[in-house]
Amino acid sequence: METFLASNLIRPALYQQPLENGAVKCLLCPHQCVLYEEKTGLCHTRQNRNGVLYTLAYGNPCSLNVDPIEKKPLFHFLPGSKILSLATAGCNFKCLNCQNWEISQSSPQKLRAYDLPPEAVMELAGENNIPSIAFTYTEPTVFYEYVFDTAKLAHEKNIKTVIVSNGYINEKPLQDLCPFLNAANIDLKCFDTHLYRKLTGGSLEPVLKTLKTLKEQGVWLEITNLIVPTYSDSAEMITSMCKWLVDNGFEDTPLHFSRFFPAHQLPNLPPTPIKTLLAAREIAQTAGMKYVYVGNVPTLGYENTVCPSCQKLLIERTGFTVNKNFINEGKCMFCHAPIPGVWQ
Ligand code: SF4
């Protein structure tokens, strides 16, 4: 694949509303940026040109890899398979702890990118016999048109699609995308509106709405909660989050607590203490969450899937590798209890 400086690939954006004096309102995410002539949105991917909003992030991924699906993380979705993973530059959050800030806080006009329209993504997945595609690393919402066209094409070709997202998207674009999505991992950053704003620049409510919509629409869902010391490590807040999840029918949804390592604007915070992660796991299980994992600490052994009915080990993982899998046709091989997920 050739690389090129992706400065001239622009397409009209979906979900826009013209305003007076040549301004345009972007209706893609809850920020609802109002953009005047030549201005670019908070996400760096949408620009007003002559009163029309264009996306600058189409067919020009700056990151492209084949990953183990466990890395997304998705633990109940085609375990042990590979996933073609891509991202354009840009994000609608400004997370203090972002590990990919060099690409998420940049613009498609500034980074070198692959020339990879949706048809080429299909070819790449097909040639390499990869069963699914992930829109990940940055924020898929901000390259929505590229995600949508690729996911629609993938759907026709029986290739599965996944978003790894902050969930900060308006209801209409999410509803429109759902029929072409097979799975999502949504980052639920914390469970406090004020802290959400401080940590990410976004807000909590739209993310909760996204979780509900994905579930209602039958998209396989897993949730990640990165525990950042002094920001999202309060036991009370984790308790409230888990209570909300159980009260809203998410007890079968895999919940991944993830360990923070110093990054971006939080270089001086320590990694999340192991005892905090274990306490969070305990809280979630006590609240009624059935599949709770602890990520970014492979030696801990809490990345295995255990049958909630007979307590037998079902999937043994080391890091991103699946060592053993005792799930057969979506059921525990020992007690035959159904285990929710997409297994083949
Ligand atoms: S997608 Fe980008 S331009 Fe549109 S509202 Fe969100 S941050 Fe603003």
Coordinates of C-alpha atoms and ligand atoms in Angstrom, one line a residue:
M1 CA 0.0 0.0 0.0
E2 CA 1.2 3.4 -0.8
T3 CA 1.4 6.2 1.7
F4 CA 0.5 9.7 0.9
L5 CA -0.1 13.0 2.6
A6 CA -3.9 12.9 2.9
S7 CA -4.7 16.5 2.4
N8 CA -7.1 16.4 -0.6
L9 CA -9.5 13.5 0.3
I10 CA -12.6 15.2 1.4
R11 CA -16.3 14.3 1.2
P12 CA -19.5 15.9 2.4
A13 CA -20.2 15.0 6.0
L14 CA -23.4 13.3 7.1
Y15 CA -25.5 14.8 9.9
Q16 CA -25.1 18.5 9.3
Q17 CA -27.4 21.5 9.6
P18 CA -26.9 24.7 7.7
L19 CA -27.1 27.9 9.8
E20 CA -27.2 31.6 9.0
N21 CA -24.1 33.4 7.6
G22 CA -22.5 30.3 6.1
A23 CA -22.2 28.5 9.5
V24 CA -22.9 24.8 9.9
K25 CA -23.8 22.7 12.9
C26 CA -22.4 19.2 13.1
L27 CA -25.0 16.8 14.4
L28 CA -22.7 13.7 14.6
C29 CA -21.7 13.9 18.3
P30 CA -23.1 15.6 21.4
H31 CA -20.6 18.4 21.1
Q32 CA -22.7 19.7 18.2
C33 CA -20.0 22.1 17.1
V34 CA -21.1 25.2 15.3
L35 CA -18.5 25.9 12.6
Y36 CA -18.0 29.1 10.6
E37 CA -16.3 29.2 7.2
E38 CA -13.0 27.3 7.1
K39 CA -13.3 26.3 10.8
T40 CA -12.6 22.7 11.8
G41 CA -14.5 20.9 14.6
L42 CA -13.1 19.9 18.0
C43 CA -12.3 16.5 16.6
H44 CA -10.1 17.8 13.7
T45 CA -11.9 15.8 11.1
R46 CA -14.8 18.0 10.0
Q47 CA -14.5 21.3 8.2
N48 CA -16.8 24.0 7.0
R49 CA -16.0 24.8 3.4
N50 CA -18.3 27.4 1.8
G51 CA -21.1 26.7 4.1
V52 CA -20.9 22.9 3.7
L53 CA -19.4 20.5 6.3
Y54 CA -16.9 18.0 4.9
T55 CA -15.2 15.1 6.5
L56 CA -11.4 15.0 6.1
A57 CA -11.2 11.4 7.4
Y58 CA -12.3 9.1 4.6
G59 CA -10.2 6.2 3.2
N60 CA -7.1 7.6 4.8
P61 CA -6.2 5.5 7.9
C62 CA -3.0 6.6 9.7
S63 CA -2.9 3.3 11.6
L64 CA -3.4 -0.2 10.2
N65 CA -2.6 -3.5 11.9
V66 CA -3.8 -7.0 12.3
D67 CA -4.4 -7.6 16.0
P68 CA -5.6 -10.4 18.2
I69 CA -9.3 -9.7 18.9
E70 CA -8.5 -10.0 22.6
K71 CA -6.5 -6.8 22.3
K72 CA -9.6 -4.7 21.6
P73 CA -10.6 -6.1 24.2
L74 CA -13.3 -8.4 23.1
F75 CA -13.4 -11.7 25.1
H76 CA -16.8 -13.1 24.0
F77 CA -16.5 -12.4 20.3
L78 CA -14.7 -14.9 18.0
P79 CA -12.0 -15.7 20.7
G80 CA -8.6 -16.4 19.3
S81 CA -9.3 -14.8 15.9
K82 CA -7.4 -11.9 14.2
I83 CA -9.0 -8.6 13.4
L84 CA -8.0 -6.0 10.8
S85 CA -7.7 -2.8 12.8
L86 CA -7.6 0.7 11.5
A87 CA -7.9 4.4 12.5
T88 CA -7.8 7.8 11.0
A89 CA -6.5 10.8 12.9
G90 CA -8.8 12.6 15.2
C91 CA -11.0 12.2 18.3
N92 CA -13.9 14.1 19.9
F93 CA -12.5 13.5 23.4
K94 CA -9.3 15.0 24.9
C95 CA -8.5 12.4 27.5
L96 CA -5.8 13.4 29.9
N97 CA -4.5 9.8 29.9
C98 CA -4.7 9.1 26.1
Q99 CA -2.2 6.6 25.0
N100 CA -2.6 7.4 21.3
W101 CA -2.6 11.1 21.6
E102 CA -0.1 11.5 18.7
I103 CA -2.8 10.4 16.3
S104 CA -6.0 11.1 18.3
Q105 CA -5.2 14.7 18.8
S106 CA -3.9 15.3 15.3
S107 CA -5.7 15.9 12.0
P108 CA -5.9 13.8 8.9
Q109 CA -4.4 16.7 7.1
K110 CA -1.2 16.5 9.2
L111 CA -0.5 12.7 9.3
R112 CA 0.8 10.4 6.6
A113 CA -1.9 7.8 5.8
Y114 CA -2.6 4.8 3.7
D115 CA -4.7 5.1 0.6
L116 CA -7.4 2.7 1.7
P117 CA -11.0 3.2 0.5
P118 CA -13.6 0.8 1.8
E119 CA -13.2 -1.6 -1.2
A120 CA -9.5 -1.9 -0.4
V121 CA -10.2 -2.7 3.2
M122 CA -12.4 -5.6 2.0
E123 CA -9.6 -6.8 -0.3
L124 CA -7.1 -6.7 2.5
A125 CA -9.4 -8.6 4.9
G126 CA -10.3 -11.2 2.2
E127 CA -6.7 -11.8 0.9
N128 CA -5.5 -12.4 4.5
N129 CA -8.6 -14.4 5.5
I130 CA -9.4 -12.1 8.4
P131 CA -13.0 -12.5 9.6
S132 CA -13.5 -9.1 11.1
I133 CA -12.6 -5.4 10.9
A134 CA -12.2 -3.0 13.9
F135 CA -12.4 0.7 13.8
T136 CA -10.2 1.5 16.8
Y137 CA -7.2 3.3 18.2
T138 CA -8.7 6.8 17.9
E139 CA -12.5 7.4 17.8
P140 CA -14.5 5.8 15.0
T141 CA -17.3 8.4 15.5
V142 CA -15.1 11.1 14.0
F143 CA -14.5 9.1 10.8
Y144 CA -18.1 8.0 10.7
E145 CA -18.6 8.1 6.9
Y146 CA -15.6 5.9 6.3
V147 CA -16.8 3.5 9.1
F148 CA -20.3 3.4 7.7
D149 CA -19.4 2.7 4.1
T150 CA -16.8 0.1 5.1
A151 CA -19.2 -1.6 7.6
K152 CA -22.0 -1.7 5.0
L153 CA -19.7 -3.3 2.5
A154 CA -18.3 -5.8 5.0
H155 CA -21.9 -6.7 6.0
E156 CA -22.6 -7.7 2.3
K157 CA -19.4 -9.8 2.2
N158 CA -20.1 -11.5 5.6
I159 CA -17.1 -9.9 7.3
K160 CA -17.8 -8.8 10.8
T161 CA -17.3 -5.2 12.1
V162 CA -16.4 -3.8 15.5
I163 CA -16.1 -0.4 16.9
V164 CA -13.9 0.4 19.9
S165 CA -15.3 3.7 20.9
N166 CA -15.8 6.3 23.6
G167 CA -19.6 6.0 22.9
Y168 CA -19.9 9.8 22.4
I169 CA -22.2 9.8 19.4
N170 CA -25.6 11.2 18.8
E171 CA -28.6 8.8 18.7
K172 CA -29.5 9.0 15.0
P173 CA -26.0 8.3 13.6
L174 CA -25.6 5.4 16.0
Q175 CA -29.0 3.9 15.1
D176 CA -28.2 4.2 11.4
L177 CA -24.8 2.4 11.9
C178 CA -26.1 -0.5 14.2
P179 CA -27.5 -2.7 11.4
F180 CA -24.0 -3.0 10.0
L181 CA -22.1 -3.5 13.3
N182 CA -21.5 -6.8 14.9
A183 CA -19.7 -5.8 18.1
A184 CA -18.6 -2.8 20.2
N185 CA -16.3 -2.2 23.1
I186 CA -17.3 1.0 24.7
D187 CA -15.0 2.9 27.1
L188 CA -17.0 3.9 30.2
K189 CA -14.4 6.3 31.6
C190 CA -15.9 6.9 35.0
F191 CA -19.4 7.4 36.6
D192 CA -19.4 11.0 37.6
T193 CA -20.4 13.9 35.3
H194 CA -18.0 16.4 36.6
L195 CA -15.0 14.0 36.4
Y196 CA -16.1 12.9 32.9
R197 CA -15.7 16.5 31.8
K198 CA -12.4 16.9 33.5
L199 CA -10.9 13.6 32.3
T200 CA -12.2 13.6 28.7
G201 CA -13.9 16.9 27.8
G202 CA -17.1 15.0 27.2
S203 CA -20.0 14.0 29.4
L204 CA -21.4 10.8 30.9
E205 CA -25.1 10.7 29.9
P206 CA -24.6 10.3 26.1
V207 CA -22.3 7.4 26.7
L208 CA -24.9 5.6 28.9
K209 CA -27.4 6.2 26.2
T210 CA -25.1 4.6 23.6
L211 CA -24.7 1.5 25.8
K212 CA -28.5 1.2 25.9
T213 CA -28.9 1.7 22.2
L214 CA -26.2 -0.9 21.3
K215 CA -27.9 -3.4 23.5
E216 CA -31.4 -2.7 22.2
Q217 CA -30.1 -3.0 18.6
G218 CA -28.5 -6.4 19.3
V219 CA -24.9 -5.3 18.8
W220 CA -22.6 -7.5 20.9
L221 CA -21.3 -5.3 23.6
E222 CA -18.4 -5.3 26.0
I223 CA -17.4 -2.4 28.3
T224 CA -14.0 -1.2 29.4
N225 CA -13.4 0.9 32.5
L226 CA -9.8 2.2 32.8
I227 CA -9.1 2.9 36.4
V228 CA -7.1 6.1 36.6
P229 CA -5.7 6.7 40.2
T230 CA -7.2 9.8 41.8
Y231 CA -9.7 10.2 38.9
S232 CA -11.8 7.1 38.5
D233 CA -10.6 4.8 41.3
S234 CA -13.2 5.6 44.0
A235 CA -14.9 2.5 45.3
E236 CA -18.2 4.5 45.7
M237 CA -18.1 5.5 42.1
I238 CA -17.3 2.0 40.8
T239 CA -20.2 0.7 43.0
S240 CA -22.6 3.2 41.5
M241 CA -21.4 2.3 38.0
C242 CA -21.9 -1.4 38.6
K243 CA -25.3 -0.8 40.2
W244 CA -26.4 1.2 37.2
L245 CA -25.2 -1.6 34.8
V246 CA -27.0 -4.3 36.7
D247 CA -30.2 -2.2 37.1
N248 CA -30.2 -1.6 33.4
G249 CA -29.8 -5.2 32.3
F250 CA -26.1 -5.3 31.6
E251 CA -25.2 -8.1 34.1
D252 CA -24.2 -10.4 31.2
T253 CA -22.1 -7.8 29.5
P254 CA -18.4 -8.5 29.9
L255 CA -16.8 -5.7 32.0
H256 CA -13.1 -5.1 31.6
F257 CA -11.3 -3.2 34.4
S258 CA -8.1 -2.0 32.9
R259 CA -4.9 -0.8 34.5
F260 CA -3.7 2.7 33.9
F261 CA -0.1 3.4 33.0
P262 CA 1.3 7.0 33.0
A263 CA 0.7 8.7 29.7
H264 CA 0.1 12.0 27.9
Q265 CA -1.0 14.6 30.4
L266 CA -0.8 12.4 33.4
P267 CA 2.9 11.3 33.4
N268 CA 3.3 11.6 37.1
L269 CA 0.5 9.4 38.3
P270 CA 1.5 5.8 39.3
P271 CA 0.1 2.8 37.5
T272 CA -3.2 1.6 39.1
P273 CA -2.4 -0.4 42.2
I274 CA -3.3 -4.1 41.8
K275 CA -5.3 -3.9 45.0
T276 CA -7.6 -1.2 43.4
L277 CA -8.2 -3.4 40.4
L278 CA -9.0 -6.4 42.6
A279 CA -11.3 -4.3 44.7
A280 CA -13.1 -3.1 41.6
R281 CA -13.6 -6.7 40.4
E282 CA -15.0 -7.7 43.8
I283 CA -17.4 -4.7 43.7
A284 CA -18.6 -5.6 40.2
Q285 CA -19.1 -9.3 41.0
T286 CA -20.9 -8.5 44.3
A287 CA -23.2 -6.1 42.3
G288 CA -24.1 -9.0 40.0
M289 CA -21.9 -8.6 37.0
K290 CA -21.2 -12.1 35.7
Y291 CA -18.2 -11.6 33.5
V292 CA -15.6 -9.3 35.0
Y293 CA -12.0 -9.2 33.7
V294 CA -8.9 -7.3 34.8
G295 CA -6.8 -6.2 31.8
N296 CA -3.3 -4.9 31.3
V297 CA -2.0 -7.2 34.1
P298 CA -1.5 -10.6 32.3
T299 CA 0.1 -12.3 35.3
L300 CA -2.9 -11.8 37.5
G301 CA -5.0 -14.6 35.9
Y302 CA -8.2 -12.5 35.8
E303 CA -8.5 -12.6 32.0
N304 CA -10.0 -16.1 32.0
T305 CA -13.7 -16.8 31.4
V306 CA -15.4 -18.8 34.1
C307 CA -18.8 -20.4 33.8
P308 CA -21.2 -18.5 36.2
S309 CA -23.2 -21.6 36.7
C310 CA -20.7 -24.4 37.4
Q311 CA -17.6 -22.2 38.1
K312 CA -15.4 -24.2 35.7
L313 CA -12.8 -22.5 33.6
L314 CA -14.1 -22.0 30.1
I315 CA -11.5 -19.8 28.3
E316 CA -7.9 -19.6 29.6
R317 CA -6.0 -16.6 28.3
T318 CA -2.5 -15.4 28.7
G319 CA -2.2 -11.8 27.6
F320 CA -3.9 -11.8 24.1
T321 CA -3.4 -15.6 23.6
V322 CA -6.2 -18.1 24.1
N323 CA -4.8 -21.3 25.5
K324 CA -7.9 -23.3 26.1
N325 CA -11.6 -22.9 25.1
F326 CA -14.3 -25.1 26.6
I327 CA -17.3 -23.3 25.0
N328 CA -19.1 -25.4 22.5
E329 CA -21.9 -23.9 20.4
G330 CA -22.3 -21.0 22.9
K331 CA -22.6 -23.3 25.9
C332 CA -20.4 -24.4 28.8
M333 CA -19.0 -27.8 27.8
F334 CA -19.4 -29.0 31.4
C335 CA -22.9 -27.9 32.6
H336 CA -24.3 -26.7 29.2
A337 CA -25.3 -23.3 30.6
P338 CA -25.5 -20.8 27.7
I339 CA -22.6 -18.3 27.7
P340 CA -23.5 -15.0 26.0
G341 CA -21.3 -13.9 23.1
V342 CA -20.6 -14.4 19.4
W343 CA -18.6 -17.6 19.3
Q344 CA -18.5 -18.4 15.6
Ligands
SF4_1 S1 -18.0 15.0 15.3 FE1 -16.4 16.6 15.5 S2 -17.2 18.4 14.5 FE2 -19.0 17.0 14.8 S3 -19.9 17.7 16.8 FE3 -18.4 16.1 17.3 S4 -16.5 17.1 17.7 FE4 -17.8 18.6 16.7

